[in-house]
Structure formats: C-alpha cells, structure tokens
Amino acid sequence: MNKAPATPKNSRRRHDREIFALAVPAFGALVAEPLFVMVDSAVVGHLGTPQLAGLGIAAALLMTAVSVFVFLAYATTAAVARRVGAGDLPAAIRQGMDGIWLALLLGAAVVAVVMPIAPWLVDVFGASETAAPYAITYLRISVLGIPAMLVVLAATGVLRGLQDTRTPLYVAIGGFTANAILNVTLVYGAGLGIAGSAWGTVIAQAAMAAAYLFVVIRGARQHGASLRPDAAGIRASARAGVPLLIRTLSLRAVLMIATAVAARLGDVDIAAHQIILSLWSLTAFALDAIAIAGQAIIGRYLGANDEKGARAACRRMVEWGIGCGIALGVLIVLARPLFIPLFTSDPSVEDALLPALLVVAVSQPIAGVVFVLDGVLMGAGDGRYLAWAMLVTLAVFAPAALLVPTLGGGLTALWWAMTLMMAVRLITLWVRTRSGRWIVTGATR
C-alpha cells in the first residue's frame, strides 16, 4: 500500500507535535531553575535580615556568573542536533563530551578566580557591614558548585540536541527537591546557618551533574563514543561559544541599563520596574521553551540536509511564537488585578506599574517572534550574526533608555524603550531569516 503524500496540514501537525513534545518539558526545567534561589531565600530569610541580604548579594553574583556561560547549553544543542540529523550518534555524543569538558575547565577557572576575591566582589555590590560576612560565606562555599552548574548547562545542551527535554525536566525536579530538603536539614537541623544553605545548593548541583553524566556516559558506551578530552574538540566548542557569549553579555547590559535608569527615576519607579521585570522574566521562560525546541529541531533538519524541512519548521515555530505572545499579552491584561496585589499594596507603585504593564502586554507578540527566531538561528549555528545583531540592538537601546530621565515619561517610557529593543531584535533576526543565509546543511556548519 502506497504511503499517502504529505500535505501542508499533515506537515503542520507533525511540527506541532515535535514543538510541543520538546517545549513543554523544557519550560518545566526552565521554571525549576529560579526555584533554587527562592528556596534558599525562604529558608535563610528566617535566620534574619542580614543573612537574607547577604544571600541576595551572593546569589546575584552566582547567577550572573552562570548566565554568562549559558552558551554552553546553546552551542552544544546546535552542534549535537546537527550530528543527530546526519545520523551519526557517536559523533553527536562525542561533540557533547567536548562541551562538558569545556564546562569543567571554565568552572575550575571561575572557582580559582572568585575564591580569593570574594570579599572584594561583595564590597563592589555595596553590601552593608552586617550583611557582608554572610555574603562572603555563602559565595565562597557556593562557588564550589559552579563546575557542577556549568556541567549541567552543557549536559542539558547534549540532551536537547538528542531531542530529549524530558530528562532535564526530571533532573531539575529532583535537584529542586534535594535542594529544599538539604537546606532545611543543614540550616536548622545541623545548625550551620547560611553556610548550610550554601552547602545544600552545592550538593544538589553536584547530584544533578552526576545524574546528567550518568546518562551521557551510558549513551557514549552504547554508541562507542570516546569519553576522553579532545583538545581540538574543546577548542571548537569554545570558538562556537564566543559569539553567543558576546550576545549574552550584550543582553545582560540591556537589562542592567534598564535597571539603572529605573533607579534614577525614584524609589516608586524602581519598585514597579522590579515587579514588571519579574513578570517579564516569567513570560520569557515560556517563550524560551519554544526557542529551545527550535534549536534542537532546526539543528537536526540542517544536519539531515533537509533545507525544506528546516524552513517549514521555522515558519511553524514563528506562528507558535506569535500565538503564544498574543496569549501571554491577553493573560497579563486580564490577570493584572490578581497578581499586582501579590507584589505591592502601595497605590503609588500600582499607578506607575499599570501603564508600563500594558506596554509589556502589547509587546508580547513581538517577543514571541524574537525568541523563536533567536532559537532558530542558534540551532543553525549562526552565532556570529546573533552577536552582531545584539550589539546593534544595544547600540540603539542604550541612548534611548538613558534619555528617559531627561525627556520624561517615567517608567512607561522606559518600557517603550525596552519594546524598541525587542523591535530592533525582531528586524535584525527577521532580515537574517528571510535572507536564507543561516541555512547551512551538513553535520557541521
């Protein structure tokens, strides 16, 4: 019996199933990550205000360090997915091991740098005399978990490239649960205070890294892939990561500038800004889950020399991005009476919050397409273009944001500047996608 020819409707359904199967577990894993800090804050908060302040400073430093190296996940996903598409699983796992070895090297370097300068870093962040000792204690212990955290990033990229987002979800849930139990046990049961919270996080991260390594090593043995470090492969992983590092640093600069400008607007505006930024970050997790699916799917199609399939998947994911962006925008508008009281009861903060929040809601469809196209180009290994595009975006955003205090408009004007930033990203990414220059087929780019 002859197989029925593929139709556009069938093709869309196939892409929908793939995107859904990868994006939903990826969203769960992404949401689990910030819960680590929330648990630490909840446990340490009962020790006292200085301890909580110290945790806040140390956690900010740690999260900044880890976010800078997120390219370990992105670059590894794209490289592994290409080899999966090419049908070469041993090479795919070998590529993933190179990323993991790079993560270990970078983690060791971070530990060596941060340990001796921990007091200086805490001081730069403006810690008070009462909070500083706790921040230094937490930072010096927690930094020991950085190698494990970076291994988790790289190994997550390996599994995403292998089209597996379920295992990272299970590991994230297990890590979150272990972290919560260890925090309570070590902080209160063992009486270690804030040091117990730090050790709990280190142990939980090490357990997550061990779980990932078990899965990857088992796959390597099944397919006969070498586990030994390969200098050339590690260098290749580092080269692929440099442009994505530039992109990430540029994006972090955008967020830092926005927060600095909001602080100049006054206490009311910075309080409202932090609430909006928290909500914006949550919607970003949902959209980033689609981008992660895009990285894995596009890399696999290009590795299989299926240019038509890559284009079709890209179009369908853009439709997903628009649809999810509209849904999130509507949800923000409808749910605002419910979540605003959770953050503030100050009428002046609410007055500053509401109009800026509507700007965020309107911009969600733009953000949906931006996240998707970002994931598509990452999956294609087009990191160099992403770096240049983000630098251009930063160059447009910075003067627009810095003029807000001078020209007036307050927090709403600042979030229009953030919308401008997303619009510039949309234009640069759309131009690249339409050009087709991102489409380079084969097992390597």
C-alpha positions as a printed NumPy array, in Angstrom:
array([[ 0.   ,  0.   ,  0.   ],
       [ 1.426,  3.379, -1.04 ],
       [ 2.105,  5.942,  1.637],
       [-0.183,  8.996,  1.493],
       [ 1.635, 12.108,  0.265],
       [ 2.486, 14.705,  2.858],
       [ 0.107, 17.668,  2.93 ],
       [ 0.662, 21.124,  4.453],
       [-1.859, 20.238,  7.167],
       [-0.071, 16.983,  7.996],
       [ 3.254, 18.795,  7.984],
       [ 1.961, 21.404, 10.428],
       [ 0.618, 18.699, 12.718],
       [ 3.976, 16.904, 12.679],
       [ 5.813, 20.114, 13.537],
       [ 3.264, 20.912, 16.253],
       [ 3.825, 17.532, 17.881],
       [ 7.6  , 17.989, 17.778],
       [ 7.493, 21.527, 19.173],
       [ 5.02 , 20.588, 21.909],
       [ 6.956, 17.459, 22.927],
       [10.192, 19.438, 23.301],
       [ 8.897, 22.8  , 24.548],
       [ 6.647, 21.701, 27.419],
       [ 9.318, 19.735, 29.359],
       [11.848, 22.477, 28.538],
       [ 9.521, 25.063, 30.123],
       [ 9.253, 22.943, 33.265],
       [13.032, 22.663, 33.533],
       [13.483, 26.413, 32.984],
       [10.985, 27.296, 35.702],
       [12.663, 24.879, 38.146],
       [15.993, 26.74 , 37.902],
       [14.99 , 30.017, 39.664],
       [13.196, 27.984, 42.324],
       [16.619, 27.076, 43.748],
       [17.194, 30.692, 44.768],
       [13.61 , 31.044, 46.003],
       [14.025, 28.039, 48.317],
       [17.33 , 29.356, 49.636],
       [15.717, 32.757, 50.249],
       [12.731, 31.242, 52.061],
       [14.948, 29.155, 54.349],
       [17.621, 31.784, 55.029],
       [15.024, 34.545, 55.445],
       [14.028, 33.097, 58.815],
       [17.601, 33.428, 60.078],
       [17.453, 37.22 , 59.933],
       [17.601, 40.247, 57.654],
       [21.435, 40.457, 57.413],
       [21.596, 36.801, 56.385],
       [18.932, 37.293, 53.716],
       [20.66 , 40.423, 52.427],
       [23.956, 38.527, 52.241],
       [22.279, 35.703, 50.356],
       [20.738, 38.166, 47.895],
       [24.116, 39.672, 47.029],
       [25.92 , 36.343, 46.74 ],
       [23.092, 34.783, 44.708],
       [23.118, 37.718, 42.292],
       [26.857, 37.255, 41.741],
       [26.479, 33.497, 41.225],
       [23.526, 33.795, 38.838],
       [25.413, 36.394, 36.802],
       [28.413, 34.072, 36.528],
       [26.26 , 31.129, 35.456],
       [24.144, 33.142, 32.986],
       [27.297, 34.346, 31.235],
       [28.124, 30.72 , 30.395],
       [24.656, 29.771, 29.145],
       [26.279, 29.426, 25.708],
       [27.46 , 26.015, 26.91 ],
       [23.873, 24.811, 26.553],
       [23.034, 26.724, 23.369],
       [26.142, 25.912, 21.347],
       [26.124, 22.269, 22.433],
       [22.456, 21.83 , 21.499],
       [23.035, 23.069, 17.957],
       [26.205, 21.057, 17.371],
       [24.785, 17.8  , 18.764],
       [21.456, 18.189, 16.916],
       [23.287, 18.556, 13.586],
       [25.087, 15.274, 14.066],
       [21.855, 13.604, 15.154],
       [20.281, 14.797, 11.921],
       [23.237, 13.434,  9.989],
       [22.63 , 10.045, 11.62 ],
       [25.969,  9.984, 13.446],
       [25.097,  9.438, 17.126],
       [28.674,  8.592, 18.23 ],
       [29.888, 11.919, 16.813],
       [26.917, 13.7  , 18.415],
       [27.796, 12.353, 21.86 ],
       [31.492, 12.98 , 21.267],
       [30.629, 16.616, 20.468],
       [28.603, 16.78 , 23.663],
       [31.513, 15.452, 25.719],
       [33.713, 18.225, 24.324],
       [31.177, 20.735, 25.644],
       [31.15 , 19.048, 29.047],
       [34.952, 19.075, 29.288],
       [34.898, 22.774, 28.374],
       [32.35 , 23.348, 31.159],
       [34.639, 21.66 , 33.689],
       [37.621, 23.779, 32.622],
       [35.635, 27.017, 32.772],
       [34.136, 26.031, 36.13 ],
       [37.571, 25.379, 37.613],
       [38.746, 28.776, 36.328],
       [35.774, 30.561, 37.918],
       [36.453, 28.889, 41.275],
       [40.139, 29.858, 41.116],
       [39.262, 33.495, 40.36 ],
       [36.289, 34.044, 42.666],
       [37.538, 32.365, 45.874],
       [40.33 , 34.878, 46.648],
       [38.4  , 37.987, 45.53 ],
       [35.048, 37.115, 47.144],
       [35.304, 39.938, 49.746],
       [36.076, 42.478, 47.019],
       [33.128, 41.333, 44.875],
       [30.757, 41.597, 47.832],
       [32.074, 45.073, 48.598],
       [31.593, 46.198, 44.978],
       [27.934, 45.177, 45.228],
       [27.577, 47.554, 48.173],
       [26.946, 45.044, 50.945],
       [26.451, 46.545, 54.403],
       [28.824, 45.725, 57.253],
       [26.273, 43.368, 58.776],
       [25.404, 41.562, 55.518],
       [28.929, 41.311, 54.057],
       [30.219, 38.416, 56.228],
       [27.196, 36.295, 55.323],
       [27.532, 37.15 , 51.634],
       [31.226, 36.182, 51.643],
       [30.499, 32.904, 53.449],
       [27.711, 31.949, 51.047],
       [29.693, 32.995, 47.967],
       [32.885, 31.131, 48.885],
       [31.012, 27.9  , 49.548],
       [28.534, 28.128, 46.668],
       [31.196, 28.917, 44.088],
       [32.467, 25.376, 44.624],
       [29.291, 24.261, 42.867],
       [29.984, 26.346, 39.744],
       [31.753, 23.497, 37.877],
       [28.715, 21.275, 38.503],
       [26.361, 24.068, 37.392],
       [28.264, 24.513, 34.139],
       [28.324, 20.749, 33.549],
       [24.542, 20.805, 33.99 ],
       [24.314, 23.519, 31.318],
       [26.487, 21.617, 28.834],
       [24.852, 18.253, 29.508],
       [21.41 , 19.834, 29.149],
       [22.548, 21.008, 25.718],
       [23.65 , 17.462, 24.865],
       [20.252, 16.001, 25.721],
       [18.362, 18.784, 23.961],
       [20.451, 18.132, 20.875],
       [19.492, 14.454, 21.178],
       [15.845, 15.671, 21.126],
       [15.372, 14.82 , 24.817],
       [13.94 , 17.572, 27.034],
       [12.203, 15.185, 29.438],
       [15.361, 14.04 , 31.227],
       [16.416, 17.644, 32.038],
       [12.94 , 18.193, 33.486],
       [13.21 , 15.113, 35.727],
       [16.718, 16.077, 36.844],
       [15.608, 19.648, 37.567],
       [12.685, 18.418, 39.692],
       [14.98 , 16.029, 41.57 ],
       [17.572, 18.759, 42.106],
       [14.967, 21.23 , 43.369],
       [13.568, 18.669, 45.82 ],
       [17.03 , 17.693, 47.1  ],
       [17.991, 21.341, 47.487],
       [14.89 , 22.079, 49.573],
       [15.449, 19.091, 51.887],
       [19.176, 19.753, 52.262],
       [18.62 , 23.442, 53.007],
       [16.202, 22.79 , 55.834],
       [18.31 , 19.927, 57.22 ],
       [21.661, 21.717, 57.133],
       [20.491, 25.207, 58.082],
       [18.278, 24.226, 61.015],
       [18.86 , 20.521, 61.735],
       [22.652, 20.762, 61.662],
       [22.674, 24.391, 62.822],
       [25.012, 25.538, 60.049],
       [23.092, 28.712, 59.282],
       [23.695, 30.371, 55.923],
       [26.672, 28.063, 55.312],
       [24.247, 25.126, 55.431],
       [22.151, 26.707, 52.691],
       [25.243, 27.128, 50.522],
       [26.378, 23.542, 51.095],
       [22.868, 22.28 , 50.33 ],
       [22.942, 24.036, 46.954],
       [26.431, 22.73 , 46.165],
       [25.436, 19.142, 46.97 ],
       [22.195, 19.384, 44.963],
       [24.029, 20.816, 41.933],
       [26.693, 18.106, 42.178],
       [23.978, 15.431, 42.272],
       [22.328, 16.941, 39.182],
       [25.657, 16.978, 37.346],
       [26.252, 13.344, 38.338],
       [22.805, 12.353, 37.037],
       [23.494, 14.042, 33.696],
       [26.933, 12.485, 33.414],
       [25.452,  9.053, 34.097],
       [23.003,  9.487, 31.199],
       [25.616, 10.881, 28.795],
       [28.285,  8.29 , 29.703],
       [25.759,  5.472, 29.287],
       [24.911,  6.798, 25.821],
       [28.598,  7.103, 24.964],
       [29.239,  3.484, 25.88 ],
       [26.198,  2.28 , 23.939],
       [27.393,  4.021, 20.787],
       [31.131,  3.583, 21.217],
       [31.895,  7.285, 21.668],
       [35.122,  8.28 , 23.408],
       [34.9  ,  9.986, 26.793],
       [38.458, 11.32 , 26.788],
       [39.041, 15.078, 26.466],
       [39.907, 16.11 , 22.915],
       [41.818, 19.389, 22.691],
       [40.652, 20.164, 19.16 ],
       [37.022, 19.431, 20.036],
       [37.176, 21.561, 23.186],
       [38.675, 24.452, 21.198],
       [35.908, 24.082, 18.594],
       [33.269, 24.203, 21.345],
       [34.889, 27.327, 22.779],
       [35.007, 29.03 , 19.359],
       [31.327, 28.277, 18.795],
       [30.539, 29.704, 22.218],
       [32.377, 33.037, 21.919],
       [29.773, 34.766, 19.69 ],
       [26.969, 33.521, 21.936],
       [28.895, 34.829, 24.952],
       [29.018, 38.278, 23.293],
       [25.278, 38.058, 22.609],
       [24.556, 37.124, 26.229],
       [26.748, 39.89 , 27.658],
       [25.029, 42.434, 25.379],
       [21.627, 41.268, 26.572],
       [22.741, 41.467, 30.212],
       [23.952, 45.016, 29.524],
       [20.47 , 45.924, 28.261],
       [18.876, 44.66 , 31.474],
       [21.463, 46.396, 33.668],
       [20.962, 49.714, 31.853],
       [17.189, 49.397, 32.221],
       [17.5  , 48.765, 35.967],
       [19.977, 51.65 , 36.395],
       [17.627, 54.038, 34.578],
       [14.651, 52.865, 36.653],
       [16.679, 53.508, 39.822],
       [17.305, 57.089, 38.684],
       [13.56 , 57.608, 38.284],
       [12.985, 57.125, 42.016],
       [12.012, 54.516, 44.584],
       [ 8.46 , 54.122, 43.307],
       [ 9.55 , 53.514, 39.725],
       [12.36 , 51.095, 40.608],
       [ 9.937, 49.107, 42.786],
       [ 7.407, 48.937, 39.945],
       [10.193, 48.103, 37.489],
       [11.323, 45.126, 39.555],
       [ 7.772, 43.767, 39.624],
       [ 7.433, 44.12 , 35.855],
       [10.87 , 42.62 , 35.283],
       [ 9.898, 39.569, 37.348],
       [ 6.764, 39.092, 35.246],
       [ 8.69 , 39.718, 32.029],
       [11.21 , 37.061, 33.043],
       [ 8.405, 34.561, 33.671],
       [ 6.905, 35.142, 30.209],
       [10.425, 34.813, 28.801],
       [10.639, 31.279, 30.205],
       [ 7.509, 30.299, 28.27 ],
       [ 8.807, 31.787, 25.025],
       [12.334, 30.469, 25.59 ],
       [10.906, 26.949, 25.788],
       [ 9.781, 27.295, 22.145],
       [13.217, 28.674, 21.265],
       [14.853, 25.613, 22.841],
       [12.635, 23.376, 20.732],
       [13.722, 25.448, 17.736],
       [17.403, 24.927, 18.477],
       [17.001, 21.154, 18.597],
       [14.64 , 20.795, 15.627],
       [16.421, 23.188, 13.248],
       [19.837, 21.695, 14.032],
       [18.511, 18.212, 13.294],
       [16.941, 19.221,  9.968],
       [20.084, 21.005,  8.801],
       [22.242, 18.066,  9.846],
       [19.988, 15.823,  7.741],
       [20.452, 18.165,  4.717],
       [16.701, 18.884,  4.806],
       [16.544, 22.56 ,  3.873],
       [12.824, 22.382,  3.075],
       [12.059, 20.809,  6.448],
       [14.101, 23.49 ,  8.26 ],
       [12.221, 26.291,  6.505],
       [ 8.845, 24.69 ,  7.23 ],
       [ 9.72 , 24.153, 10.89 ],
       [10.893, 27.771, 11.146],
       [ 7.606, 29.077,  9.717],
       [ 5.547, 26.939, 12.075],
       [ 7.575, 27.99 , 15.11 ],
       [ 7.1  , 31.655, 14.176],
       [ 3.356, 31.001, 14.163],
       [ 3.733, 29.414, 17.606],
       [ 5.677, 32.46 , 18.8  ],
       [ 3.004, 34.881, 17.592],
       [ 0.193, 32.792, 19.07 ],
       [ 1.91 , 32.358, 22.449],
       [ 2.848, 36.051, 22.511],
       [-0.766, 37.102, 21.942],
       [-1.978, 34.651, 24.604],
       [ 0.58 , 35.929, 27.137],
       [-0.286, 39.558, 26.368],
       [-4.001, 38.913, 26.933],
       [-3.214, 36.956, 30.115],
       [-1.163, 39.844, 31.51 ],
       [-4.027, 42.276, 30.942],
       [-6.74 , 40.008, 32.344],
       [-4.741, 38.731, 35.339],
       [-3.287, 42.055, 36.472],
       [-5.91 , 42.577, 39.243],
       [-4.888, 39.197, 40.661],
       [-1.089, 39.345, 40.642],
       [-0.404, 43.041, 41.345],
       [-1.648, 42.752, 44.989],
       [ 0.775, 39.841, 45.449],
       [ 3.692, 42.227, 44.925],
       [ 2.563, 45.566, 46.326],
       [-0.214, 47.352, 48.206],
       [ 1.297, 50.808, 47.622],
       [-1.102, 52.883, 45.446],
       [ 1.778, 54.969, 44.024],
       [ 3.624, 51.83 , 42.885],
       [ 0.399, 50.495, 41.342],
       [-0.097, 53.788, 39.457],
       [ 3.415, 53.571, 37.999],
       [ 3.015, 49.87 , 37.295],
       [-0.243, 49.722, 35.329],
       [ 0.579, 51.745, 32.175],
       [ 4.043, 50.162, 31.863],
       [ 2.458, 46.741, 32.285],
       [ 0.158, 47.418, 29.327],
       [ 3.228, 48.226, 27.222],
       [ 4.683, 44.842, 28.196],
       [ 1.423, 43.135, 27.234],
       [ 1.375, 44.811, 23.807],
       [ 4.981, 43.807, 23.141],
       [ 4.498, 40.085, 23.848],
       [ 3.767, 39.044, 20.211],
       [ 6.984, 40.803, 19.181],
       [ 8.844, 38.978, 21.95 ],
       [ 7.323, 35.675, 20.811],
       [ 8.777, 36.007, 17.313],
       [12.127, 37.283, 18.645],
       [12.602, 34.299, 20.946],
       [11.671, 31.842, 18.205],
       [13.981, 33.339, 15.571],
       [16.763, 33.569, 18.149],
       [16.346, 29.821, 18.738],
       [16.218, 29.072, 15.011],
       [19.488, 30.895, 14.332],
       [21.132, 29.285, 17.372],
       [20.039, 25.882, 16.096],
       [21.6  , 26.757, 12.763],
       [24.878, 27.654, 14.495],
       [24.609, 31.26 , 13.28 ],
       [26.179, 32.641, 16.453],
       [28.338, 35.265, 14.762],
       [25.312, 37.018, 13.291],
       [23.471, 36.821, 16.632],
       [26.416, 38.536, 18.327],
       [26.484, 41.413, 15.826],
       [22.689, 41.756, 15.902],
       [22.669, 42.046, 19.698],
       [25.468, 44.614, 19.652],
       [23.442, 46.71 , 17.176],
       [20.41 , 46.347, 19.437],
       [22.417, 47.504, 22.464],
       [23.699, 50.499, 20.488],
       [20.11 , 51.551, 19.681],
       [18.655, 50.819, 23.114],
       [21.291, 52.433, 25.339],
       [20.838, 56.067, 24.208],
       [17.044, 55.695, 24.044],
       [16.894, 54.37 , 27.614],
       [19.414, 56.859, 29.012],
       [17.347, 59.757, 27.612],
       [14.234, 58.674, 29.528],
       [15.042, 60.58 , 32.777],
       [15.838, 63.702, 30.748],
       [12.861, 63.649, 28.382],
       [10.348, 62.438, 30.966],
       [ 7.711, 59.763, 30.608],
       [ 8.885, 57.786, 33.603],
       [ 8.685, 54.01 , 33.795],
       [ 6.246, 53.743, 30.89 ],
       [ 8.743, 55.471, 28.608],
       [11.488, 53.118, 29.819],
       [ 9.376, 50.094, 28.876],
       [ 8.644, 51.632, 25.486],
       [12.441, 51.746, 25.126],
       [12.501, 48.054, 26.054],
       [ 9.874, 47.457, 23.367],
       [12.085, 49.349, 20.912],
       [14.903, 46.991, 21.882],
       [12.723, 43.969, 21.086],
       [11.607, 45.577, 17.801],
       [15.224, 46.092, 16.718],
       [15.955, 42.463, 17.57 ],
       [12.914, 41.425, 15.54 ],
       [14.081, 43.383, 12.499],
       [17.656, 42.077, 12.618],
       [16.548, 38.468, 13.13 ],
       [13.783, 38.65 , 10.511],
       [16.163, 40.074,  7.892],
       [18.61 , 37.24 ,  8.507],
       [15.921, 34.57 ,  8.433],
       [14.398, 35.902,  5.206],
       [17.815, 36.004,  3.55 ],
       [18.278, 32.249,  3.96 ],
       [21.974, 32.73 ,  4.728],
       [21.507, 30.903,  8.019],
       [20.75 , 27.693,  6.159],
       [23.987, 25.719,  6.034],
       [23.366, 21.992,  5.815],
       [25.578, 19.113,  6.907],
       [26.89 , 17.577, 10.11 ],
       [28.97 , 20.714, 10.811],
       [28.449, 24.333,  9.919]])
